[in-house]
mmJSON file of the N, C-alpha and C atoms, coordinates in Angstrom:
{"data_MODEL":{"atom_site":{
"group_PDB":["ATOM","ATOM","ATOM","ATOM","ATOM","ATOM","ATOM","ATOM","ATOM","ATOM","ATOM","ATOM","ATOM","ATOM","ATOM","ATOM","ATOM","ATOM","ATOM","ATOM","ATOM","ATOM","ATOM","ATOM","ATOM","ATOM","ATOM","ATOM","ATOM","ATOM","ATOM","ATOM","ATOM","ATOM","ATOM","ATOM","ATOM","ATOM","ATOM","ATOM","ATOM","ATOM","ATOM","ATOM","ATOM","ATOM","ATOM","ATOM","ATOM","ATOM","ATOM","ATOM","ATOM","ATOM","ATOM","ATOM","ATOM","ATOM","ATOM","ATOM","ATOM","ATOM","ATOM","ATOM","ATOM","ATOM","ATOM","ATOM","ATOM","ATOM","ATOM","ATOM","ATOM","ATOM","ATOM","ATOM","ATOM","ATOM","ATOM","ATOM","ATOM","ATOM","ATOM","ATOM","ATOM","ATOM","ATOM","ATOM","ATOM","ATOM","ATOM","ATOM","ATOM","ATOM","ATOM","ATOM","ATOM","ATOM","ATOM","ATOM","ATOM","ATOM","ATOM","ATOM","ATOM","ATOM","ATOM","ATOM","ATOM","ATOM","ATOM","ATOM","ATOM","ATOM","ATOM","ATOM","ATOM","ATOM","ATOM","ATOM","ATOM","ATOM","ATOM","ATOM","ATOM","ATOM","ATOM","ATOM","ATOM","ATOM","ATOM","ATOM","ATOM","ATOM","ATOM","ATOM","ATOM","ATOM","ATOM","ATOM","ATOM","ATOM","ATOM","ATOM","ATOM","ATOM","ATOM","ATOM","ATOM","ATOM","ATOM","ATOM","ATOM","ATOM","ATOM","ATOM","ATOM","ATOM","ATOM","ATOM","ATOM","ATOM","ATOM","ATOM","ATOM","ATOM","ATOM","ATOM","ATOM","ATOM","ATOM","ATOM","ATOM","ATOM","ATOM","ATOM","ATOM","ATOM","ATOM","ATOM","ATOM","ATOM","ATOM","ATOM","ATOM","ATOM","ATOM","ATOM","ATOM","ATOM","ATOM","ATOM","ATOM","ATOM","ATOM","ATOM","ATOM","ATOM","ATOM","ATOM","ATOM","ATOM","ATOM","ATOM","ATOM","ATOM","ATOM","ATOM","ATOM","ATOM","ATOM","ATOM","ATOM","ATOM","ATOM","ATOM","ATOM","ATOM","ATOM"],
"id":[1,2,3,4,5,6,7,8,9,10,11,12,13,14,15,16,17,18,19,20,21,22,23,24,25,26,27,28,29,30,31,32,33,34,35,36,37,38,39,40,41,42,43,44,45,46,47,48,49,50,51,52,53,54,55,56,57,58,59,60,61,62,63,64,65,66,67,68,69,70,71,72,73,74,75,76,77,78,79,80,81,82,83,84,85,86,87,88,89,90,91,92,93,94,95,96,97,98,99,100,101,102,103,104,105,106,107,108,109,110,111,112,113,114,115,116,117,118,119,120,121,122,123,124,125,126,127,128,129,130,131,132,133,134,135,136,137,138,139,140,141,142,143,144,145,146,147,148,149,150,151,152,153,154,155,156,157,158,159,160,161,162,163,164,165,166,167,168,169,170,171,172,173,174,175,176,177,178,179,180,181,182,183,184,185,186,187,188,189,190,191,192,193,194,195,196,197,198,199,200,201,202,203,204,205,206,207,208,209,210,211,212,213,214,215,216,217,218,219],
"type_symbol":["N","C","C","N","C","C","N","C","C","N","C","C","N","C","C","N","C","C","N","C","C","N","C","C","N","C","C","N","C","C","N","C","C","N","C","C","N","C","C","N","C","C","N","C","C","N","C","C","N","C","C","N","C","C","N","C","C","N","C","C","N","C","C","N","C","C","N","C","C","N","C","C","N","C","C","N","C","C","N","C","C","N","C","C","N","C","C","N","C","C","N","C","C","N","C","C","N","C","C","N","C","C","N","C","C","N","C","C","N","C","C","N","C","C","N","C","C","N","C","C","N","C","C","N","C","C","N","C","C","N","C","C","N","C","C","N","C","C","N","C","C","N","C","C","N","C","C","N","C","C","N","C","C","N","C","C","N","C","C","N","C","C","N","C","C","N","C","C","N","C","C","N","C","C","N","C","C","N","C","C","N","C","C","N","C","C","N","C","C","N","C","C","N","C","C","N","C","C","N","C","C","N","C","C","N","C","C","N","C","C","N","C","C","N","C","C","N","C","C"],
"label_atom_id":["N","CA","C","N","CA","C","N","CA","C","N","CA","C","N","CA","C","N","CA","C","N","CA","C","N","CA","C","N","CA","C","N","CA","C","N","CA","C","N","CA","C","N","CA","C","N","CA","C","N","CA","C","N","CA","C","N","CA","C","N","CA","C","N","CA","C","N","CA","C","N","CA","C","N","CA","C","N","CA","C","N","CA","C","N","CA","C","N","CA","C","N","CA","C","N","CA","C","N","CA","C","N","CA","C","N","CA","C","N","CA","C","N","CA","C","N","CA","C","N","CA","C","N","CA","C","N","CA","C","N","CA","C","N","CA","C","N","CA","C","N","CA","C","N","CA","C","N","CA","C","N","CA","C","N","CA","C","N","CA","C","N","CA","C","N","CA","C","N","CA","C","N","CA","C","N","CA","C","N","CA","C","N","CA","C","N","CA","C","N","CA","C","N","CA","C","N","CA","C","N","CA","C","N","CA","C","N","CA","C","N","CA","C","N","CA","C","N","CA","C","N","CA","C","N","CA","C","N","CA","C","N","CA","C","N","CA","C","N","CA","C","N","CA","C","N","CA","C","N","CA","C","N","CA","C"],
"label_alt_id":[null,null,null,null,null,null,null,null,null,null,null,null,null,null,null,null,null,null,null,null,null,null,null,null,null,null,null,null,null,null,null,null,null,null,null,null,null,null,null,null,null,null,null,null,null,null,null,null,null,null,null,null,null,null,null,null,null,null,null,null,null,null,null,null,null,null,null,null,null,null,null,null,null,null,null,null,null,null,null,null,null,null,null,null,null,null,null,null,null,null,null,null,null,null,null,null,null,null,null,null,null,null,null,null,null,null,null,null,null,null,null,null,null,null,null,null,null,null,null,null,null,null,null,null,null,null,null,null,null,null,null,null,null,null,null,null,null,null,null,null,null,null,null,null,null,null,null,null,null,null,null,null,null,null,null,null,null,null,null,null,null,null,null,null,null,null,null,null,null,null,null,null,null,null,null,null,null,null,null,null,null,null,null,null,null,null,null,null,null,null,null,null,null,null,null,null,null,null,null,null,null,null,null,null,null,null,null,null,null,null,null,null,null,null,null,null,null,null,null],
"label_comp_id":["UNK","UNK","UNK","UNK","UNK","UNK","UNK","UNK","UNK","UNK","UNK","UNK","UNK","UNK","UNK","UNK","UNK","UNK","UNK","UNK","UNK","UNK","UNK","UNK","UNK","UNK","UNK","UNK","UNK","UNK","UNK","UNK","UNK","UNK","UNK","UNK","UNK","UNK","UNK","UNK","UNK","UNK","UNK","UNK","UNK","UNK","UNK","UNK","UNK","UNK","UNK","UNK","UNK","UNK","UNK","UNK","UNK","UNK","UNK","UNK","UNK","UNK","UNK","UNK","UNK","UNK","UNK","UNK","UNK","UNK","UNK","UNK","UNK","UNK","UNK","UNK","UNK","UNK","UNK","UNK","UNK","UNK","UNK","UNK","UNK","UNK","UNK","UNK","UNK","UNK","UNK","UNK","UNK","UNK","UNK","UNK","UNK","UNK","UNK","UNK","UNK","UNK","UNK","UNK","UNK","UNK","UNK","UNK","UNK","UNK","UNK","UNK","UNK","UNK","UNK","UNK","UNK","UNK","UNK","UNK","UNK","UNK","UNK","UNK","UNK","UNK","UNK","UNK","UNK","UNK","UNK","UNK","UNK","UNK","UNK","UNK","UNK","UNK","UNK","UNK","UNK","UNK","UNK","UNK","UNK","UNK","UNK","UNK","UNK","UNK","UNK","UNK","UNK","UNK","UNK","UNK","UNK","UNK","UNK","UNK","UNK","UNK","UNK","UNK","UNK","UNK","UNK","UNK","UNK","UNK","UNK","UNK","UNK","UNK","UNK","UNK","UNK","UNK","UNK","UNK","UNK","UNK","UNK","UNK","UNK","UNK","UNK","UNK","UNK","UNK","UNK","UNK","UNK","UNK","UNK","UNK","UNK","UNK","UNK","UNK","UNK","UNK","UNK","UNK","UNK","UNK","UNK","UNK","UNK","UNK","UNK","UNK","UNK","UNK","UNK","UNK","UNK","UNK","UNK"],
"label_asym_id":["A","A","A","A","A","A","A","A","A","A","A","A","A","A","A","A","A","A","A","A","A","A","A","A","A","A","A","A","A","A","A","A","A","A","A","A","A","A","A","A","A","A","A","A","A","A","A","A","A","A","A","A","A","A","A","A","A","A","A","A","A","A","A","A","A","A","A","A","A","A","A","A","A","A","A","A","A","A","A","A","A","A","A","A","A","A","A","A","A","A","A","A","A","A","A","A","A","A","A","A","A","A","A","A","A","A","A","A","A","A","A","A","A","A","A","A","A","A","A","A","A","A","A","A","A","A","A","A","A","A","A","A","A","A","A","A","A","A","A","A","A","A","A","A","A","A","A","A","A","A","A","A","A","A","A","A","A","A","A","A","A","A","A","A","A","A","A","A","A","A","A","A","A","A","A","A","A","A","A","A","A","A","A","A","A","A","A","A","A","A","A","A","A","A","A","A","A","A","A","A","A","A","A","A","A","A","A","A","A","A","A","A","A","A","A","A","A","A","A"],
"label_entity_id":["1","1","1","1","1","1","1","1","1","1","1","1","1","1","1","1","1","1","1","1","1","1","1","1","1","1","1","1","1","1","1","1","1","1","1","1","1","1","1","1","1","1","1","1","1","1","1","1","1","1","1","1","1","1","1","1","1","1","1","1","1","1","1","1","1","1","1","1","1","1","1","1","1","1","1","1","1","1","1","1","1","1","1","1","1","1","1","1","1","1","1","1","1","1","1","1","1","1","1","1","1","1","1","1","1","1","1","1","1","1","1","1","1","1","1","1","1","1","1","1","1","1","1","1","1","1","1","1","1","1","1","1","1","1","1","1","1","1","1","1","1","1","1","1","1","1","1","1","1","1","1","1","1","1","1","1","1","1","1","1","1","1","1","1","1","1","1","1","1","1","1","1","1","1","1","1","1","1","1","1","1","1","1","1","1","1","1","1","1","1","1","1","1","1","1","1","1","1","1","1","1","1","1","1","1","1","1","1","1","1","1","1","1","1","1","1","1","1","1"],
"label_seq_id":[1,1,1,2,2,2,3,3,3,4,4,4,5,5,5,6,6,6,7,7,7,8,8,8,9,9,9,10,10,10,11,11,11,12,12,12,13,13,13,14,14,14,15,15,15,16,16,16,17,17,17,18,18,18,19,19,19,20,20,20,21,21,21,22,22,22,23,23,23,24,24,24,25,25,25,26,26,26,27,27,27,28,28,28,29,29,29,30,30,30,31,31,31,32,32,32,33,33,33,34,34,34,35,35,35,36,36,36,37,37,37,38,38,38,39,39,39,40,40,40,41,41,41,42,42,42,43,43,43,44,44,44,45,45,45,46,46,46,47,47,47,48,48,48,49,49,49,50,50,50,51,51,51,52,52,52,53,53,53,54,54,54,55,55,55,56,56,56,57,57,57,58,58,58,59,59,59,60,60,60,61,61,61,62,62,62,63,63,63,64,64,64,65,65,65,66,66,66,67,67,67,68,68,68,69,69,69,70,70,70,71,71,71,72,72,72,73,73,73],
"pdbx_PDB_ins_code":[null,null,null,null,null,null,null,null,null,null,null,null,null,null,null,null,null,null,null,null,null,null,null,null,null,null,null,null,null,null,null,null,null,null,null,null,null,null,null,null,null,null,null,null,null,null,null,null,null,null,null,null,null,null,null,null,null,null,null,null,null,null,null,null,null,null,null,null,null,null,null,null,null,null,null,null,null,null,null,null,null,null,null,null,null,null,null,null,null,null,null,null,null,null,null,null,null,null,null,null,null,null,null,null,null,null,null,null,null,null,null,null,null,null,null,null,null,null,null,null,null,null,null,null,null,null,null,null,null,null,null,null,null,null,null,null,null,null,null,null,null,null,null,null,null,null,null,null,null,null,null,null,null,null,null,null,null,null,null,null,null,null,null,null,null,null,null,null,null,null,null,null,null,null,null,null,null,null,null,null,null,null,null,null,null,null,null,null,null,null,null,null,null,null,null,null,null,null,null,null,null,null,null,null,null,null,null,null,null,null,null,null,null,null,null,null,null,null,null],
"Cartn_x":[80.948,80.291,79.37,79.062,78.573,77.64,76.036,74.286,74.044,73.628,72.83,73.511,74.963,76.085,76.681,76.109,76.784,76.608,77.617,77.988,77.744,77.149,77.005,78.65,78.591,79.497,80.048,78.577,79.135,79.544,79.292,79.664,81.412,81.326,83.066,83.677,83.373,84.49,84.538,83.587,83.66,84.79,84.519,85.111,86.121,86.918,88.047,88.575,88.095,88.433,88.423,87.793,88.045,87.036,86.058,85.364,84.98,84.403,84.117,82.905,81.689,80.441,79.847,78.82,77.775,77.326,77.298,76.358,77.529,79.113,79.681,80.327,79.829,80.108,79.324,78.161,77.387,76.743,77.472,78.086,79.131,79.955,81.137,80.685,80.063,79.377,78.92,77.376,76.808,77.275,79.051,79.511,79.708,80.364,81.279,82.688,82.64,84.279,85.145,84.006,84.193,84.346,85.927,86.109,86.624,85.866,85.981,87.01,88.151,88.887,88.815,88.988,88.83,87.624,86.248,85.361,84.558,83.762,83.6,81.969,81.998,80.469,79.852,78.369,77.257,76.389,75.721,74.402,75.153,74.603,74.793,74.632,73.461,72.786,73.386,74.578,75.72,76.258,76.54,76.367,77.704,78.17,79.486,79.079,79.71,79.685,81.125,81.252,82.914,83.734,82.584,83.772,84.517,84.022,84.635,85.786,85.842,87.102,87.648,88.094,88.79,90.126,91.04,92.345,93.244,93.635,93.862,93.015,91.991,91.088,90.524,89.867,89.29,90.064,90.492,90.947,89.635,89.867,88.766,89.657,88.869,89.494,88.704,88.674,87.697,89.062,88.094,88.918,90.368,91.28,92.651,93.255,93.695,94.833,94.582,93.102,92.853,92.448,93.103,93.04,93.267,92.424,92.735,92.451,93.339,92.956,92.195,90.757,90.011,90.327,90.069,90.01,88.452,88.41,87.654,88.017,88.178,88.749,87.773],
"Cartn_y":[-155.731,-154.89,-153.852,-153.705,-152.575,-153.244,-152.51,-153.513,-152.697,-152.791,-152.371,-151.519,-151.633,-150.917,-149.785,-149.55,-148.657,-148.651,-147.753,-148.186,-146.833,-146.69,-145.953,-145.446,-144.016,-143.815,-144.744,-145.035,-145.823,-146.911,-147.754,-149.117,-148.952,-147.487,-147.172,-147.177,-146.145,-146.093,-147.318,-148.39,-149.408,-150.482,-150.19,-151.53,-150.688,-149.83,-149.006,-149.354,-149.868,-149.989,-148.356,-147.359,-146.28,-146.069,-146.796,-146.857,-148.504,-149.049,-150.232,-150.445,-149.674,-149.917,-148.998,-149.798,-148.502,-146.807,-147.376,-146.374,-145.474,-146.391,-145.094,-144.17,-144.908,-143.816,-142.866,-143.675,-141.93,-140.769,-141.301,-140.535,-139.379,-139.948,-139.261,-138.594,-138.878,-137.943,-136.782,-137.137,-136.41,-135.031,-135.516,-134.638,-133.767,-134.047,-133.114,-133.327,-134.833,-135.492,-135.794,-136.219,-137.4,-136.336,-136.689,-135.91,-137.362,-136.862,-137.689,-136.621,-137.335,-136.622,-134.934,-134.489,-133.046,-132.3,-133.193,-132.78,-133.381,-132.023,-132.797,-133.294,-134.607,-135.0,-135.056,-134.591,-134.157,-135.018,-135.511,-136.631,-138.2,-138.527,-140.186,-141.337,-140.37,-141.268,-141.006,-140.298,-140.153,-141.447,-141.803,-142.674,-142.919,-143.945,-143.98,-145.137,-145.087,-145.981,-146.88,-147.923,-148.37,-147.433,-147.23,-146.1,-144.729,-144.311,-143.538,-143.814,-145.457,-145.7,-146.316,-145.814,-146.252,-145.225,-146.364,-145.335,-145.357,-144.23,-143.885,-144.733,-144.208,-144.355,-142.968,-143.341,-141.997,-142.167,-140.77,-140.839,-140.62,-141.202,-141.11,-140.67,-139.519,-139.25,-138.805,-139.615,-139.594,-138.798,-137.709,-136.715,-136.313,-135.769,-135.07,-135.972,-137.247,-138.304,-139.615,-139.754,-140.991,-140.998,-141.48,-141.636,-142.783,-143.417,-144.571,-144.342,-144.869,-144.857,-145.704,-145.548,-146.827,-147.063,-148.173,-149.164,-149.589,-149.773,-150.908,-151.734,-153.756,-154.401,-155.388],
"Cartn_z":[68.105,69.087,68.449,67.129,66.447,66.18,66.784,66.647,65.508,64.703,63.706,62.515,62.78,62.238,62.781,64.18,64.864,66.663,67.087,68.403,69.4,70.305,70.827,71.527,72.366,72.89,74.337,74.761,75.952,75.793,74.73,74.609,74.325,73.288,73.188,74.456,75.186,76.483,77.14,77.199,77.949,77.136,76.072,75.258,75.158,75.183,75.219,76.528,77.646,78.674,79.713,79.492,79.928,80.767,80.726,82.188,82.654,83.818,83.982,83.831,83.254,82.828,82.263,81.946,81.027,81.769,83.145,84.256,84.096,84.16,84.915,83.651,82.515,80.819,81.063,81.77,81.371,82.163,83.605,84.21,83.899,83.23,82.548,81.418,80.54,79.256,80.213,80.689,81.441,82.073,82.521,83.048,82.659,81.258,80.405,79.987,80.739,80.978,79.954,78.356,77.412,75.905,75.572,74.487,73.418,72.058,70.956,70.142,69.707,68.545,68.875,69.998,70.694,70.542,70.336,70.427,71.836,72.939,73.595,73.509,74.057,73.451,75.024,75.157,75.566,75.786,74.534,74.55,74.447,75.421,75.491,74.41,73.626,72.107,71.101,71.544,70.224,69.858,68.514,67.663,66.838,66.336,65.812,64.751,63.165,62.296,62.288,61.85,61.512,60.762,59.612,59.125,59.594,61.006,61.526,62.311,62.453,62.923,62.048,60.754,59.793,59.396,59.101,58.785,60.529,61.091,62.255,63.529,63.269,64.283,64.52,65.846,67.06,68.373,68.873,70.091,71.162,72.072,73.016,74.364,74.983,76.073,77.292,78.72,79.274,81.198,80.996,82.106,80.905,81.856,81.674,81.215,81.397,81.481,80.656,81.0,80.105,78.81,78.387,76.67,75.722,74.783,74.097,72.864,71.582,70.009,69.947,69.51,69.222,67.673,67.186,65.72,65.882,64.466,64.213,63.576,64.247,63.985,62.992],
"occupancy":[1.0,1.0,1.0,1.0,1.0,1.0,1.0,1.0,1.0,1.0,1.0,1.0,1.0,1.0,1.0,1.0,1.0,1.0,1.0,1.0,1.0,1.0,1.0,1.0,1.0,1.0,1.0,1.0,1.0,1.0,1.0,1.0,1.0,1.0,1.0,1.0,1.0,1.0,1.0,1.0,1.0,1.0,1.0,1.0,1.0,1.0,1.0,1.0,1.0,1.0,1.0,1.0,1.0,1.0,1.0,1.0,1.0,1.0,1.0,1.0,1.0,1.0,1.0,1.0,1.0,1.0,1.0,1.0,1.0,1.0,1.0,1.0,1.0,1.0,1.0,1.0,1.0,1.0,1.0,1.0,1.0,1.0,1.0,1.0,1.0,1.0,1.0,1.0,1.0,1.0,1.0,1.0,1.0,1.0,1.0,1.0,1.0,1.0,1.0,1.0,1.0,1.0,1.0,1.0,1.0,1.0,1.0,1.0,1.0,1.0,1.0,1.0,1.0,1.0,1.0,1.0,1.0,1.0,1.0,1.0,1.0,1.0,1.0,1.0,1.0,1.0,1.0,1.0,1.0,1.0,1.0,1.0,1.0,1.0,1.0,1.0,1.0,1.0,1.0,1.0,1.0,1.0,1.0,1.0,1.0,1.0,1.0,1.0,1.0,1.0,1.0,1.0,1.0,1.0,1.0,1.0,1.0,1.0,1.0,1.0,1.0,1.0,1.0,1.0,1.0,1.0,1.0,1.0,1.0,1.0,1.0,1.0,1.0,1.0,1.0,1.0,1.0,1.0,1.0,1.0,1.0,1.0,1.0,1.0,1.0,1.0,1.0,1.0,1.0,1.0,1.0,1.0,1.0,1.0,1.0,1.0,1.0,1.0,1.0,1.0,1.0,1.0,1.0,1.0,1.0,1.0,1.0,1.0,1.0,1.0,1.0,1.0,1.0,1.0,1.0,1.0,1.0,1.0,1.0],
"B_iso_or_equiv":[0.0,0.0,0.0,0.0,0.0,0.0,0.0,0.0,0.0,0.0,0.0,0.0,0.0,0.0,0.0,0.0,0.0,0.0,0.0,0.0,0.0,0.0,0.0,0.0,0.0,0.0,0.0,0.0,0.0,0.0,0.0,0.0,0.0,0.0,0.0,0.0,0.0,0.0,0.0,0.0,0.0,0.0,0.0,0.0,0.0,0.0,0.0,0.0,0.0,0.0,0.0,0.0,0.0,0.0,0.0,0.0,0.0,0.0,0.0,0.0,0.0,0.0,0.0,0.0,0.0,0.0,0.0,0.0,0.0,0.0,0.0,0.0,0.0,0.0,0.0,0.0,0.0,0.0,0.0,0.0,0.0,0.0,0.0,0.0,0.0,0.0,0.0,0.0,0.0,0.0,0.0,0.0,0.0,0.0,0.0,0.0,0.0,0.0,0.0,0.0,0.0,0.0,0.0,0.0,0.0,0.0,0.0,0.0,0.0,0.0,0.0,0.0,0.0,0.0,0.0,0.0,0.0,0.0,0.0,0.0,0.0,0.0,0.0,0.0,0.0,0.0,0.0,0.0,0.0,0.0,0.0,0.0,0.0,0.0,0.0,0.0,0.0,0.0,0.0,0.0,0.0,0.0,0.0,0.0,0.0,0.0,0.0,0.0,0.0,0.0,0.0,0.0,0.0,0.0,0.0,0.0,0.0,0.0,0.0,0.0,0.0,0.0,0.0,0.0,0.0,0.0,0.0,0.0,0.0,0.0,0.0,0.0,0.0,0.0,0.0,0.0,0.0,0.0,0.0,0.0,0.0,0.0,0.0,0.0,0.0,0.0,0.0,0.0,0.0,0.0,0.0,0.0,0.0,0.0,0.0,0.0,0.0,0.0,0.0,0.0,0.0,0.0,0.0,0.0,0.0,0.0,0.0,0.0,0.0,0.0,0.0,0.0,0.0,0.0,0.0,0.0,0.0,0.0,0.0],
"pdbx_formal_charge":[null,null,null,null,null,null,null,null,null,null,null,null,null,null,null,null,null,null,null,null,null,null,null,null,null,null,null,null,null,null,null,null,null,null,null,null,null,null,null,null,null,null,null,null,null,null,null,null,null,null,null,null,null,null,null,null,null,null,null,null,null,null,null,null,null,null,null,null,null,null,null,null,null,null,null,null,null,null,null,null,null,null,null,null,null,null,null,null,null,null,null,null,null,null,null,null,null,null,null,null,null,null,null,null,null,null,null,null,null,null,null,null,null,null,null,null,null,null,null,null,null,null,null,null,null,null,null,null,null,null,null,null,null,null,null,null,null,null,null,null,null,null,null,null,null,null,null,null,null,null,null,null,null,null,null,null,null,null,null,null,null,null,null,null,null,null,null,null,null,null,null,null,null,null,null,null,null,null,null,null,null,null,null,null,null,null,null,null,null,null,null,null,null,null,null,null,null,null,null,null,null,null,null,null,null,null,null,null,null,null,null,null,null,null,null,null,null,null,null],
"auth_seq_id":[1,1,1,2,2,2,3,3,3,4,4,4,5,5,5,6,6,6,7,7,7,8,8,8,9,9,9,10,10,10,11,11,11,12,12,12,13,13,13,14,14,14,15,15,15,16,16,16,17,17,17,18,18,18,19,19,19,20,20,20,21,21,21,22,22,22,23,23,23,24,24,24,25,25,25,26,26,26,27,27,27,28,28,28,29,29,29,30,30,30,31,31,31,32,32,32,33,33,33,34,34,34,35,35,35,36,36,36,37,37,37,38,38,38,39,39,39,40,40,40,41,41,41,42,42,42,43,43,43,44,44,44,45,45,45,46,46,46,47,47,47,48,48,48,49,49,49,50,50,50,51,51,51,52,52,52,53,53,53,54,54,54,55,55,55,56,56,56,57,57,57,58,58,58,59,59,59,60,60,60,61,61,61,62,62,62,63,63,63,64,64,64,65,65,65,66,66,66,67,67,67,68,68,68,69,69,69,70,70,70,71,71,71,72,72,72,73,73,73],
"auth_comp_id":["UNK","UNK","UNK","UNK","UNK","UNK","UNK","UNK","UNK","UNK","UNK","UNK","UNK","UNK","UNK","UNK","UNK","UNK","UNK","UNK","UNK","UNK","UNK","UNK","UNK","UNK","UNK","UNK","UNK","UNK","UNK","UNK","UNK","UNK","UNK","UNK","UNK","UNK","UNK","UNK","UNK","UNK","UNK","UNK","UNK","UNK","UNK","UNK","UNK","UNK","UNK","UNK","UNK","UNK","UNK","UNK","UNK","UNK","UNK","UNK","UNK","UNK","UNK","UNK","UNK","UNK","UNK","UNK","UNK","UNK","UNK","UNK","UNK","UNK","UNK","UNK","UNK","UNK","UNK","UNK","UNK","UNK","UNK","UNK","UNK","UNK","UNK","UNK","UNK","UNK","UNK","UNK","UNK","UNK","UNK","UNK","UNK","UNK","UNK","UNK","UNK","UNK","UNK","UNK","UNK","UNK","UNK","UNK","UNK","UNK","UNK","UNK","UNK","UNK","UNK","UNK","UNK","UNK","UNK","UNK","UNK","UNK","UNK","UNK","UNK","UNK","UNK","UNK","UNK","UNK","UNK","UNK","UNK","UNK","UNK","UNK","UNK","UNK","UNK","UNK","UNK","UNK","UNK","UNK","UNK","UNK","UNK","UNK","UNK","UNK","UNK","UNK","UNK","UNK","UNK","UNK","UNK","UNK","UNK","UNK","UNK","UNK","UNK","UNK","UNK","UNK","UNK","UNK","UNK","UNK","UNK","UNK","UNK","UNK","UNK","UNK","UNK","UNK","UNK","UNK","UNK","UNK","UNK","UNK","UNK","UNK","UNK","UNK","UNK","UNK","UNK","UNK","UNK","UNK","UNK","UNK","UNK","UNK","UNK","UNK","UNK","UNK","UNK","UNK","UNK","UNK","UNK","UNK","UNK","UNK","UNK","UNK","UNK","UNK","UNK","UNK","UNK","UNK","UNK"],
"auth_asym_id":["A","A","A","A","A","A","A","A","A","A","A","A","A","A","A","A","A","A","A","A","A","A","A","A","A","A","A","A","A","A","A","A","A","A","A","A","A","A","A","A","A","A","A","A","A","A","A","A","A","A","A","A","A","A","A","A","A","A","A","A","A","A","A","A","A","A","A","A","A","A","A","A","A","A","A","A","A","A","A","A","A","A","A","A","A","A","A","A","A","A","A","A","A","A","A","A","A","A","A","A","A","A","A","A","A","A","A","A","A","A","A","A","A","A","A","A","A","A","A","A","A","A","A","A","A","A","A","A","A","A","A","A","A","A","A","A","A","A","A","A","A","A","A","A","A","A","A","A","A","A","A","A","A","A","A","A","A","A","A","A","A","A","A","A","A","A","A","A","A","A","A","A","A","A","A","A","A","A","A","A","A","A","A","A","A","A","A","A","A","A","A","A","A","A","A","A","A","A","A","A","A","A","A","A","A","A","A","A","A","A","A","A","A","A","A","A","A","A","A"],
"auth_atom_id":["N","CA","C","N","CA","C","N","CA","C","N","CA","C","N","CA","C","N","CA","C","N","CA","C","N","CA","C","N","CA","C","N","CA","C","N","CA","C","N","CA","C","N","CA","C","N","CA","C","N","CA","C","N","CA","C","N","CA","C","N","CA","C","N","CA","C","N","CA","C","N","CA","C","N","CA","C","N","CA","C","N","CA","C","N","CA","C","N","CA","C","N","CA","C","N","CA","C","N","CA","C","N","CA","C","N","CA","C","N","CA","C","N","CA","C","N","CA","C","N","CA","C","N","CA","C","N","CA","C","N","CA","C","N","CA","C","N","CA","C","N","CA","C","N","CA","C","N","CA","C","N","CA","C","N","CA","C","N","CA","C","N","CA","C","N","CA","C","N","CA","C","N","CA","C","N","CA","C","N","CA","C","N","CA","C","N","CA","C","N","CA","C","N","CA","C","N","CA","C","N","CA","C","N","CA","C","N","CA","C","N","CA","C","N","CA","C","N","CA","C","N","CA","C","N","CA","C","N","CA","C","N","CA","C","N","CA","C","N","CA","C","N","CA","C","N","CA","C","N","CA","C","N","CA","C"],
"pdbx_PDB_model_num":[1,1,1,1,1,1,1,1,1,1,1,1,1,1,1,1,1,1,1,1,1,1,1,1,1,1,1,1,1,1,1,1,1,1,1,1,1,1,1,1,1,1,1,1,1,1,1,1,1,1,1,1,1,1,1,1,1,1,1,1,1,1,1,1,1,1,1,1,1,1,1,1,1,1,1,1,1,1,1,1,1,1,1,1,1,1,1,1,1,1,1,1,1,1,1,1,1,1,1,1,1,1,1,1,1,1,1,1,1,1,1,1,1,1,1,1,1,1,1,1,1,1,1,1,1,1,1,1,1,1,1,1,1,1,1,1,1,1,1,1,1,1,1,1,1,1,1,1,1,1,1,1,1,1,1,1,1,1,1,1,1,1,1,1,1,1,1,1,1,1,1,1,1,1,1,1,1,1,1,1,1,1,1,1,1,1,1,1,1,1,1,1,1,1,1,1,1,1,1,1,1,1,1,1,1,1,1,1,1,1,1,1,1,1,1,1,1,1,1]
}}}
C-alpha cells in the first residue's frame, strides 16, 4: 500500500479500517478528530515512511474510542 515509499494518512485510517473511505478520513483529519502516536494531525498531505511503522508500530486514533496499532507488513 506504500506508492513511492510512503503512505499518506488517509490511506492509513482506511487500511486500518478506521474509516470506510478516503472522503470520510478527511473529513476526520479536517476536523481535528485524527491523532497519530498522541499527536494530533491537521494536514491531510501528512506523509508516513515504513520505517515509521517499524518495531511497535503507530497508534492511530480516530475520535475518543477508536483506535488501531498499525505495522508495516
Amino acid at each position: 500500500d506504500f506508492m513511492n515509499g510512503t503512505i499518506d494518512i488517509l490511506g492509513v485510517l482506511v487500511k486500518a479500517g478506521l474509516n470506510p473511505s478516503r472522503s470520510d478520513a478527511r473529513r476526520a483529519v479536517e476536523q481535528g478528530g485524527v491523532t497519530v502516536d498522541n499527536e494530533k494531525v491537521t494536514d491531510v498531505k501528512t506523509v508516513y515512511t515504513p520505517e515509521q511503522f517499524a518495531g511497535e508500530g503507530i497508534v492511530v486514533k480516530r475520535g475518543k474510542k477508536n483506535f488501531r496499532r498499525v505495522f508495516a507488513v
